[in-house]
């Protein structure tokens, strides 16, 4: 019962580490408690139970936005499925506590399980990765070296090492041969992370700068029918852009080089509806800058794509669309429904999922700015920013800054948008790029390459954010080495899992009997 309570508390503390709270240190304490609960456990079913309870304590309070307009069943079902992964972690981790370098194995297995749930099934669900709860803490700098996997690894290692230190100290006599290496492992990643911060920004004096504007036009209503009123969402974004144009003409603010609209900012297809095209052209011409327009485009095969169009109203009619990006990682149960006949048995809302087509290409668009400068802009639309490969692909394709058009109106006034914003902050540090987040109803933000937000909007209000951002062309270590550190960790983790399936094998180098270190 005590171990179950400790596991549940660990899960709740992991949730508390996530935005909008700035309690990143609870993520370390959370995994320290999980390591303590798994200490000296030898039965697989017990390890699974403690890991599963930890998952419920974390995912249930993290994900209620899933069911805010569709009922609790999808929310609870997803939380349970995600908890199966932490249960699997418990199965493996409780046995690796007797292995040499047990603390390292704890962290390796944590990264492996996070990779698994971020990949399977249906493309995975990366929400709630440990790294996304660290954007307010010192370990965020490690993202510039190894991305989200290294941050998650470091939090798990520090938490497990903390448990090992405490466990060794409270035993009598104190086993210094355990305390010293565990203490070193507990301190090494925070020290390295702190040392990295001066180099995190990644800018140099030769970087150009541009002025960007993120438009948050707002929506007429909350919920799944946010766009039922034809052209209302588009009208809102045009209106807010015209306000910016008036401020520019009055000399109250600088003319932006690029304007970023959110996902679904045009609720009707401007490539097929002349009235929508005319409105967007007028807004772009008035502000004197190209607009990245989020919209839905119906293609020749009848299937829609979630699209960002580079729209330049300064050009002649018929030549305004200068580039296009189609969302490449589409969202299951939203933009498409896997196993449609099966899932509609559980919720009538499931059948409302779309039949979107995934895009292809390098993940960037070329934009000619107000001043005639050619800028390569990376695009990660909403759901995509949760996946490592989206921003990485864009930067490796030459993106000088990242744009994240998103529409969170269907999730109401929940914490979902803050959780997603944290992902954009991590991507900024990971790749050394400024990030512009444009949301239909909030929260929009302009994020510096060091992960700090220079400006941020509120919820469900029209807003314009404007700022100067660097155009960076260099690559961080994380960008250069890509997914290889995670692949190595996963390879080791899978080998460890297969090794555990072999009967009769048990290491005793770090066992309770010899060292008193079960973490």
Coordinates of C-alpha atoms in Angstrom, one line a residue:
X1 CA 0.0 0.0 0.0
X2 CA 2.8 2.4 0.8
X3 CA 4.6 1.7 -2.5
X4 CA 1.3 2.2 -4.3
X5 CA 0.8 5.6 -2.6
X6 CA 4.4 6.6 -3.3
X7 CA 4.0 5.7 -7.0
X8 CA 0.7 7.7 -7.3
X9 CA 2.3 10.7 -5.6
X10 CA 5.2 10.4 -8.0
X11 CA 2.8 10.6 -10.9
X12 CA 1.0 13.6 -9.5
X13 CA 4.3 15.4 -8.9
X14 CA 5.2 14.8 -12.5
X15 CA 2.0 16.4 -13.6
X16 CA 2.7 19.4 -11.3
X17 CA 6.0 19.9 -13.0
X18 CA 4.3 20.8 -16.3
X19 CA 3.1 24.2 -17.4
X20 CA 1.4 26.4 -16.6
X21 CA 3.1 25.7 -13.3
X22 CA 6.8 26.5 -13.1
X23 CA 7.7 23.6 -10.8
X24 CA 10.2 21.8 -13.0
X25 CA 12.1 20.4 -10.0
X26 CA 9.1 18.2 -9.2
X27 CA 9.9 16.2 -12.3
X28 CA 13.2 15.1 -10.6
X29 CA 11.4 14.4 -7.3
X30 CA 8.7 12.5 -9.2
X31 CA 11.1 10.0 -10.7
X32 CA 13.0 9.7 -7.4
X33 CA 9.7 8.5 -5.8
X34 CA 9.1 6.1 -8.7
X35 CA 12.7 4.7 -8.2
X36 CA 12.0 4.4 -4.5
X37 CA 8.7 2.5 -5.1
X38 CA 10.5 0.1 -7.4
X39 CA 13.4 -0.4 -5.0
X40 CA 14.0 -4.1 -4.2
X41 CA 10.9 -5.2 -6.1
X42 CA 11.5 -8.5 -7.9
X43 CA 8.1 -9.6 -9.1
X44 CA 7.1 -8.4 -12.6
X45 CA 3.5 -7.9 -11.7
X46 CA 4.4 -5.6 -8.7
X47 CA 6.8 -3.6 -10.9
X48 CA 4.0 -3.2 -13.5
X49 CA 1.5 -2.1 -10.9
X50 CA 3.7 0.6 -9.4
X51 CA 4.6 1.9 -12.9
X52 CA 0.9 1.8 -13.9
X53 CA -0.2 3.7 -10.8
X54 CA 2.5 6.3 -11.5
X55 CA 1.1 6.7 -15.0
X56 CA -2.4 7.2 -13.8
X57 CA -1.3 9.8 -11.3
X58 CA 0.4 11.6 -14.1
X59 CA -1.8 11.2 -17.2
X60 CA -5.2 11.6 -15.6
X61 CA -4.6 15.1 -14.5
X62 CA -2.5 16.0 -17.5
X63 CA -5.0 15.1 -20.2
X64 CA -8.6 16.1 -19.2
X65 CA -8.6 18.5 -22.2
X66 CA -9.0 15.4 -24.4
X67 CA -12.6 15.0 -23.2
X68 CA -13.6 18.6 -22.5
X69 CA -16.2 18.6 -25.4
X70 CA -16.4 14.8 -26.1
X71 CA -16.9 13.3 -22.7
X72 CA -14.6 11.5 -20.3
X73 CA -14.3 8.2 -22.0
X74 CA -11.6 9.2 -24.6
X75 CA -9.6 11.0 -21.8
X76 CA -9.7 8.1 -19.4
X77 CA -9.0 5.6 -22.1
X78 CA -6.0 7.5 -23.3
X79 CA -4.6 7.9 -19.8
X80 CA -5.0 4.2 -19.2
X81 CA -3.2 3.3 -22.4
X82 CA -0.4 5.7 -21.7
X83 CA -0.1 4.2 -18.2
X84 CA 0.5 0.8 -19.7
X85 CA 3.8 2.1 -20.9
X86 CA 4.9 3.3 -17.5
X87 CA 3.7 -0.1 -16.3
X88 CA 6.1 -1.7 -18.8
X89 CA 8.8 0.6 -17.5
X90 CA 8.1 -0.7 -14.0
X91 CA 8.5 -4.3 -15.1
X92 CA 11.9 -3.6 -16.6
X93 CA 13.2 -1.1 -14.1
X94 CA 12.5 -3.3 -11.0
X95 CA 14.7 -6.0 -12.4
X96 CA 17.6 -3.8 -13.7
X97 CA 18.1 -2.5 -10.1
X98 CA 20.4 -5.5 -9.6
X99 CA 22.5 -4.8 -12.7
X100 CA 25.8 -3.0 -12.8
X101 CA 25.3 0.7 -13.5
X102 CA 21.7 0.3 -12.4
X103 CA 21.1 4.1 -12.3
X104 CA 22.1 4.5 -15.9
X105 CA 19.8 1.6 -16.9
X106 CA 16.9 3.3 -15.1
X107 CA 17.4 6.4 -17.2
X108 CA 18.0 4.4 -20.4
X109 CA 14.8 2.5 -19.9
X110 CA 12.8 5.7 -19.2
X111 CA 13.9 7.1 -22.5
X112 CA 13.1 3.8 -24.3
X113 CA 9.6 3.7 -22.9
X114 CA 9.0 7.4 -23.8
X115 CA 10.2 6.6 -27.3
X116 CA 7.8 3.7 -27.5
X117 CA 4.7 5.6 -26.5
X118 CA 5.7 8.5 -28.8
X119 CA 5.9 6.1 -31.7
X120 CA 3.1 3.4 -31.2
X121 CA 0.3 2.9 -31.9
X122 CA -1.0 5.2 -34.7
X123 CA 2.2 7.2 -34.8
X124 CA 2.4 7.6 -31.0
X125 CA 1.5 10.2 -28.4
X126 CA 4.5 12.2 -27.3
X127 CA 2.4 14.5 -25.0
X128 CA 3.8 14.5 -21.5
X129 CA 7.4 13.6 -22.3
X130 CA 9.5 14.4 -19.2
X131 CA 11.5 17.0 -21.2
X132 CA 8.4 19.1 -21.8
X133 CA 8.1 19.7 -18.1
X134 CA 11.6 21.1 -17.8
X135 CA 11.3 24.4 -19.8
X136 CA 11.5 26.5 -16.7
X137 CA 14.5 24.7 -15.3
X138 CA 18.3 24.5 -15.9
X139 CA 18.2 21.1 -17.7
X140 CA 16.5 22.7 -20.7
X141 CA 20.0 23.7 -22.0
X142 CA 20.7 20.0 -22.5
X143 CA 18.2 20.0 -25.4
X144 CA 20.9 21.9 -27.5
X145 CA 23.1 18.8 -27.2
X146 CA 20.7 15.8 -27.4
X147 CA 17.2 17.2 -27.7
X148 CA 14.2 16.1 -25.7
X149 CA 15.6 12.5 -25.1
X150 CA 18.7 13.8 -23.3
X151 CA 16.6 16.1 -21.1
X152 CA 14.4 13.2 -20.2
X153 CA 17.4 11.0 -19.6
X154 CA 19.0 13.5 -17.3
X155 CA 15.9 14.0 -15.2
X156 CA 15.5 10.3 -14.8
X157 CA 19.1 9.8 -13.9
X158 CA 19.1 12.6 -11.4
X159 CA 15.9 11.4 -9.8
X160 CA 17.1 7.8 -9.5
X161 CA 20.5 8.9 -8.2
X162 CA 18.9 11.0 -5.6
X163 CA 17.0 8.0 -4.3
X164 CA 20.2 5.9 -4.3
X165 CA 22.0 8.5 -2.3
X166 CA 19.2 8.8 0.3
X167 CA 18.8 5.0 0.5
X168 CA 22.5 4.5 1.1
X169 CA 22.8 7.3 3.7
X170 CA 19.9 6.1 5.8
X171 CA 21.3 2.6 6.1
X172 CA 23.8 1.8 8.9
X173 CA 26.6 1.6 8.4
X174 CA 26.7 4.1 5.5
X175 CA 27.9 2.5 2.3
X176 CA 30.2 5.2 0.9
X177 CA 31.0 3.0 -2.1
X178 CA 27.4 3.5 -3.1
X179 CA 27.0 7.1 -1.9
X180 CA 29.9 8.6 -3.8
X181 CA 29.1 7.3 -7.4
X182 CA 25.4 8.0 -6.9
X183 CA 26.1 11.5 -5.7
X184 CA 28.3 12.1 -8.7
X185 CA 25.5 11.0 -11.0
X186 CA 23.0 13.1 -9.2
X187 CA 25.1 16.2 -9.7
X188 CA 26.7 15.7 -13.0
X189 CA 23.8 16.6 -15.3
X190 CA 22.7 19.7 -13.4
X191 CA 26.3 21.0 -13.5
X192 CA 26.7 20.3 -17.2
X193 CA 23.4 21.9 -17.9
X194 CA 24.3 25.0 -16.0
X195 CA 27.6 25.2 -17.8
X196 CA 25.9 25.0 -21.2
X197 CA 23.6 28.0 -20.7
X198 CA 26.0 30.7 -21.9
X199 CA 26.2 29.0 -25.3
X200 CA 22.6 28.1 -25.7
X201 CA 21.4 31.1 -27.7
X202 CA 23.7 30.1 -30.6
X203 CA 23.5 33.5 -32.3
X204 CA 26.4 35.4 -33.7
X205 CA 27.0 39.0 -34.8
X206 CA 26.5 38.0 -38.5
X207 CA 22.9 36.9 -38.1
X208 CA 20.3 39.0 -39.8
X209 CA 17.2 40.0 -38.0
X210 CA 13.6 40.5 -39.1
X211 CA 10.4 41.8 -37.6
X212 CA 7.6 39.3 -37.3
X213 CA 4.0 39.6 -36.3
X214 CA 1.8 36.8 -34.9
X215 CA -1.9 37.4 -35.4
X216 CA -4.4 35.9 -32.9
X217 CA -7.8 36.8 -34.4
X218 CA -9.9 34.7 -31.9
X219 CA -12.9 32.6 -32.6
X220 CA -16.6 33.3 -32.3
X221 CA -17.3 30.4 -29.9
X222 CA -15.5 27.6 -28.1
X223 CA -15.7 24.0 -28.9
X224 CA -15.8 21.6 -31.8
X225 CA -18.1 24.0 -33.8
X226 CA -15.7 27.0 -33.4
X227 CA -15.9 27.5 -37.2
X228 CA -19.6 26.8 -37.9
X229 CA -20.3 30.5 -38.7
X230 CA -19.0 30.8 -42.2
X231 CA -15.9 33.1 -42.6
X232 CA -16.1 34.4 -39.0
X233 CA -12.7 33.1 -38.1
X234 CA -11.2 34.5 -41.3
X235 CA -12.9 37.9 -40.7
X236 CA -11.4 38.0 -37.2
X237 CA -7.9 37.5 -38.5
X238 CA -8.3 40.0 -41.3
X239 CA -9.7 42.5 -38.8
X240 CA -6.7 42.1 -36.5
X241 CA -4.3 42.4 -39.4
X242 CA -5.9 45.6 -40.5
X243 CA -5.5 47.0 -37.0
X244 CA -1.8 46.2 -37.3
X245 CA -1.7 47.9 -40.7
X246 CA -3.4 51.0 -39.3
X247 CA -0.8 51.1 -36.5
X248 CA 2.0 50.8 -39.0
X249 CA 0.5 53.6 -41.2
X250 CA 0.2 55.8 -38.1
X251 CA 3.8 55.3 -37.2
X252 CA 3.0 53.6 -33.9
X253 CA 4.8 50.4 -34.8
X254 CA 7.3 49.0 -37.3
X255 CA 6.1 47.3 -40.5
X256 CA 6.5 43.6 -40.1
X257 CA 8.6 41.6 -42.6
X258 CA 6.5 38.5 -42.2
X259 CA 3.0 38.0 -40.6
X260 CA 2.1 34.6 -39.2
X261 CA -1.6 33.5 -39.0
X262 CA -2.7 30.4 -37.0
X263 CA -3.8 27.0 -38.2
X264 CA -7.4 27.3 -39.6
X265 CA -7.2 31.1 -39.6
X266 CA -9.1 30.9 -42.8
X267 CA -12.0 28.6 -42.1
X268 CA -12.8 28.4 -45.8
X269 CA -10.5 27.4 -48.6
X270 CA -9.2 30.6 -50.2
X271 CA -7.9 28.6 -53.2
X272 CA -11.6 27.7 -54.0
X273 CA -13.5 30.7 -52.6
X274 CA -12.9 34.1 -54.2
X275 CA -14.3 36.1 -51.3
X276 CA -11.8 34.6 -48.9
X277 CA -9.0 35.1 -51.3
X278 CA -9.9 38.8 -51.7
X279 CA -10.0 39.3 -47.9
X280 CA -6.6 37.8 -47.4
X281 CA -5.1 39.7 -50.3
X282 CA -6.5 43.0 -48.9
X283 CA -5.1 42.3 -45.5
X284 CA -1.6 41.4 -46.9
X285 CA -1.6 44.5 -49.1
X286 CA -2.7 46.8 -46.3
X287 CA 0.0 45.6 -43.9
X288 CA 2.6 45.5 -46.7
X289 CA 3.9 42.1 -45.9
X290 CA 3.4 38.4 -46.8
X291 CA 1.2 36.3 -44.6
X292 CA 1.6 32.7 -43.7
X293 CA -2.1 31.6 -43.8
X294 CA -3.3 28.5 -42.1
X295 CA -6.3 27.0 -43.9
X296 CA -7.8 23.7 -45.2
X297 CA -7.4 23.0 -48.9
X298 CA -9.6 20.5 -50.7
X299 CA -7.4 18.6 -53.2
X300 CA -8.1 17.0 -56.5
X301 CA -8.6 13.6 -54.9
X302 CA -11.3 15.1 -52.7
X303 CA -9.3 14.8 -49.5
X304 CA -8.3 17.9 -47.5
X305 CA -4.9 18.9 -46.3
X306 CA -4.1 21.1 -43.3
X307 CA -2.2 23.7 -45.2
X308 CA -0.1 26.9 -44.7
X309 CA -0.1 29.2 -47.7
X310 CA 2.5 31.9 -48.3
X311 CA 0.1 34.7 -49.4
X312 CA 1.6 38.0 -50.8
X313 CA -1.1 40.6 -51.5
X314 CA 1.5 43.0 -52.9
X315 CA 1.6 40.9 -56.1
X316 CA -0.7 40.9 -59.0
X317 CA -3.9 38.8 -59.0
X318 CA -3.3 35.1 -59.6
X319 CA 0.3 35.3 -58.3
X320 CA -0.3 35.9 -54.5
X321 CA 0.3 32.3 -53.4
X322 CA 4.1 32.0 -53.3
X323 CA 4.5 28.8 -51.3
X324 CA 2.7 26.0 -49.6
X325 CA 3.2 23.6 -46.7
X326 CA 0.9 20.7 -46.0
X327 CA 0.9 19.2 -42.5
X328 CA 2.9 16.0 -42.6
X329 CA 2.2 14.4 -39.2
X330 CA -1.6 14.3 -39.0
X331 CA -3.4 13.7 -35.8
X332 CA -5.2 10.4 -35.3
X333 CA -8.8 10.7 -34.0
X334 CA -8.9 14.3 -35.2
X335 CA -7.6 14.6 -38.7
X336 CA -8.1 10.9 -39.5
X337 CA -9.7 8.0 -37.6
X338 CA -7.8 4.7 -37.5
X339 CA -10.0 1.6 -37.2
X340 CA -13.1 3.8 -37.8
X341 CA -15.7 1.0 -37.4
X342 CA -14.2 0.0 -34.1
X343 CA -13.7 3.3 -32.4
X344 CA -17.2 4.6 -33.3
X345 CA -18.6 1.9 -31.1
X346 CA -17.3 3.8 -28.1
X347 CA -18.0 7.4 -28.9
X348 CA -20.2 9.1 -31.5
X349 CA -17.7 11.9 -31.7
X350 CA -15.2 9.6 -33.2
X351 CA -17.0 9.6 -36.5
X352 CA -16.4 13.4 -36.7
X353 CA -12.7 12.7 -37.3
X354 CA -11.6 13.9 -40.8
X355 CA -10.0 12.1 -43.7
X356 CA -7.0 14.3 -44.1
X357 CA -4.1 13.6 -46.4
X358 CA -0.6 13.9 -45.0
X359 CA 1.8 16.2 -46.8
X360 CA 5.4 15.6 -48.0
X361 CA 8.4 17.8 -48.5
X362 CA 11.2 19.5 -46.6
X363 CA 9.0 21.2 -43.9
X364 CA 9.9 24.7 -44.9
X365 CA 8.5 27.5 -47.1
X366 CA 10.4 30.3 -48.8
X367 CA 9.2 33.8 -48.1
X368 CA 10.2 37.1 -49.6
X369 CA 10.0 39.7 -46.8
X370 CA 8.8 43.3 -46.9
X371 CA 12.4 44.4 -47.6
X372 CA 12.9 41.9 -50.4
X373 CA 15.0 39.4 -48.3
X374 CA 14.5 35.7 -48.9
X375 CA 13.9 33.9 -45.7
X376 CA 13.4 30.1 -45.2
X377 CA 10.7 29.5 -42.6
X378 CA 10.2 26.1 -40.9
X379 CA 6.6 25.1 -40.3
X380 CA 5.4 22.7 -37.6
X381 CA 1.6 22.8 -37.5
X382 CA 0.1 22.3 -34.0
X383 CA 0.4 18.5 -33.3
X384 CA 3.6 18.3 -35.2
X385 CA 5.7 20.3 -32.7
X386 CA 5.4 17.4 -30.2
X387 CA 7.4 15.2 -32.6
X388 CA 11.2 15.6 -32.7
X389 CA 11.4 14.9 -36.4
X390 CA 9.2 17.8 -37.5
X391 CA 11.3 20.8 -36.3
X392 CA 14.6 18.9 -36.9
X393 CA 13.6 18.2 -40.5
X394 CA 12.8 21.9 -41.0
X395 CA 16.0 23.2 -39.6
X396 CA 18.1 20.6 -41.5
X397 CA 16.3 21.9 -44.6
X398 CA 17.5 25.4 -43.9
X399 CA 14.8 27.0 -41.7
X400 CA 16.1 30.3 -40.2
X401 CA 13.2 30.4 -37.7
X402 CA 10.3 28.2 -36.9
X403 CA 6.6 29.0 -37.1
X404 CA 4.0 27.0 -35.1
X405 CA 0.5 27.8 -36.4
X406 CA -2.0 26.1 -34.1
X407 CA -5.7 26.0 -33.3
X408 CA -6.6 25.2 -29.7
X409 CA -10.1 26.5 -29.7
X410 CA -11.5 22.9 -29.6
X411 CA -9.9 22.4 -26.2
X412 CA -11.4 25.4 -24.4
X413 CA -9.7 27.1 -21.5
X414 CA -7.6 24.1 -20.5
X415 CA -3.9 23.7 -19.8
X416 CA -3.4 22.0 -23.2
X417 CA -2.2 25.2 -24.9
X418 CA 0.4 25.8 -22.2
X419 CA 1.7 22.2 -22.5
X420 CA 2.0 22.7 -26.2
X421 CA 3.8 26.1 -25.8
X422 CA 6.4 24.3 -23.7
X423 CA 7.2 22.1 -26.6
X424 CA 7.9 25.1 -28.8
X425 CA 10.2 26.5 -26.1
X426 CA 12.2 23.3 -26.0
X427 CA 12.4 23.3 -29.8
X428 CA 13.9 26.8 -29.7
X429 CA 16.7 25.6 -27.5
X430 CA 17.1 22.3 -29.3
X431 CA 17.8 23.9 -32.6
X432 CA 18.9 27.4 -31.7
X433 CA 16.0 29.0 -33.5
X434 CA 13.4 31.7 -32.7
X435 CA 9.9 30.3 -32.7
X436 CA 6.7 32.2 -33.6
X437 CA 3.6 30.5 -32.2
X438 CA 0.3 31.8 -33.7
X439 CA -2.9 30.5 -32.1
X440 CA -6.4 31.2 -33.2
X441 CA -7.6 31.7 -29.6
X442 CA -4.4 31.6 -27.5
X443 CA -1.8 31.3 -26.3
X444 CA 0.4 32.9 -29.0
X445 CA 4.0 33.7 -28.3
X446 CA 7.3 34.8 -29.7
X447 CA 10.1 32.7 -28.3
X448 CA 13.8 33.5 -28.4
X449 CA 16.4 30.9 -29.3
X450 CA 17.2 30.4 -25.6
X451 CA 13.6 29.3 -24.9
X452 CA 12.3 32.5 -23.2
X453 CA 9.1 34.1 -24.4
X454 CA 9.6 37.7 -25.3
X455 CA 5.9 38.3 -25.7
X456 CA 2.8 36.2 -25.1
X457 CA -1.0 36.6 -25.5
X458 CA -3.9 35.7 -23.3
X459 CA -6.8 33.3 -23.9
X460 CA -9.7 34.0 -26.2
X461 CA -9.0 37.6 -27.1
X462 CA -7.8 39.3 -30.3
X463 CA -4.1 40.0 -30.1
X464 CA -1.1 41.0 -32.2
X465 CA 2.4 40.1 -31.1
X466 CA 5.3 41.8 -32.8
X467 CA 9.0 41.4 -32.2
X468 CA 12.4 41.3 -33.8
X469 CA 13.9 37.8 -34.1
X470 CA 17.3 36.5 -35.4
X471 CA 17.6 34.5 -38.6
X472 CA 20.0 31.8 -37.6
X473 CA 21.7 29.5 -40.1
X474 CA 24.0 27.5 -37.8
X475 CA 23.2 24.1 -36.3
X476 CA 23.3 23.0 -32.7
X477 CA 24.8 19.7 -31.8
X478 CA 21.3 18.3 -31.3
X479 CA 20.4 19.3 -34.9
X480 CA 23.6 17.8 -36.3
X481 CA 23.5 14.4 -34.6
X482 CA 19.7 14.1 -34.9
X483 CA 18.0 11.0 -33.5
X484 CA 21.1 8.9 -33.0
X485 CA 21.5 9.3 -29.2
X486 CA 17.9 8.3 -28.7
X487 CA 18.3 5.4 -31.1
X488 CA 21.3 4.2 -29.1
X489 CA 19.4 4.4 -25.9
X490 CA 16.4 2.5 -27.4
X491 CA 18.8 -0.2 -28.8
X492 CA 20.2 -0.7 -25.4
X493 CA 16.8 -0.6 -23.8
X494 CA 15.4 -3.2 -26.2
X495 CA 18.4 -5.4 -25.7
X496 CA 17.9 -5.1 -21.9
X497 CA 14.3 -6.1 -22.3
X498 CA 15.2 -9.2 -24.4
X499 CA 17.9 -10.0 -21.9
X500 CA 15.3 -10.0 -19.1
X501 CA 13.3 -12.6 -21.0
X502 CA 16.2 -15.1 -20.6
X503 CA 15.5 -17.1 -17.4
X504 CA 17.9 -17.5 -14.5
X505 CA 20.1 -14.5 -15.2
X506 CA 20.6 -12.0 -12.4
X507 CA 23.4 -9.5 -11.8
X508 CA 24.5 -8.9 -8.3
X509 CA 26.9 -6.1 -8.7
X510 CA 24.4 -3.4 -7.5
X511 CA 22.0 -5.6 -5.5
X512 CA 20.6 -4.7 -2.2
X513 CA 22.6 -7.4 -0.4
X514 CA 26.0 -6.1 -1.6
X515 CA 25.6 -2.4 -1.9
X516 CA 22.2 -1.4 -0.5
X517 CA 21.5 0.5 -3.8
X518 CA 18.3 -0.7 -5.5
X519 CA 17.8 2.4 -7.6

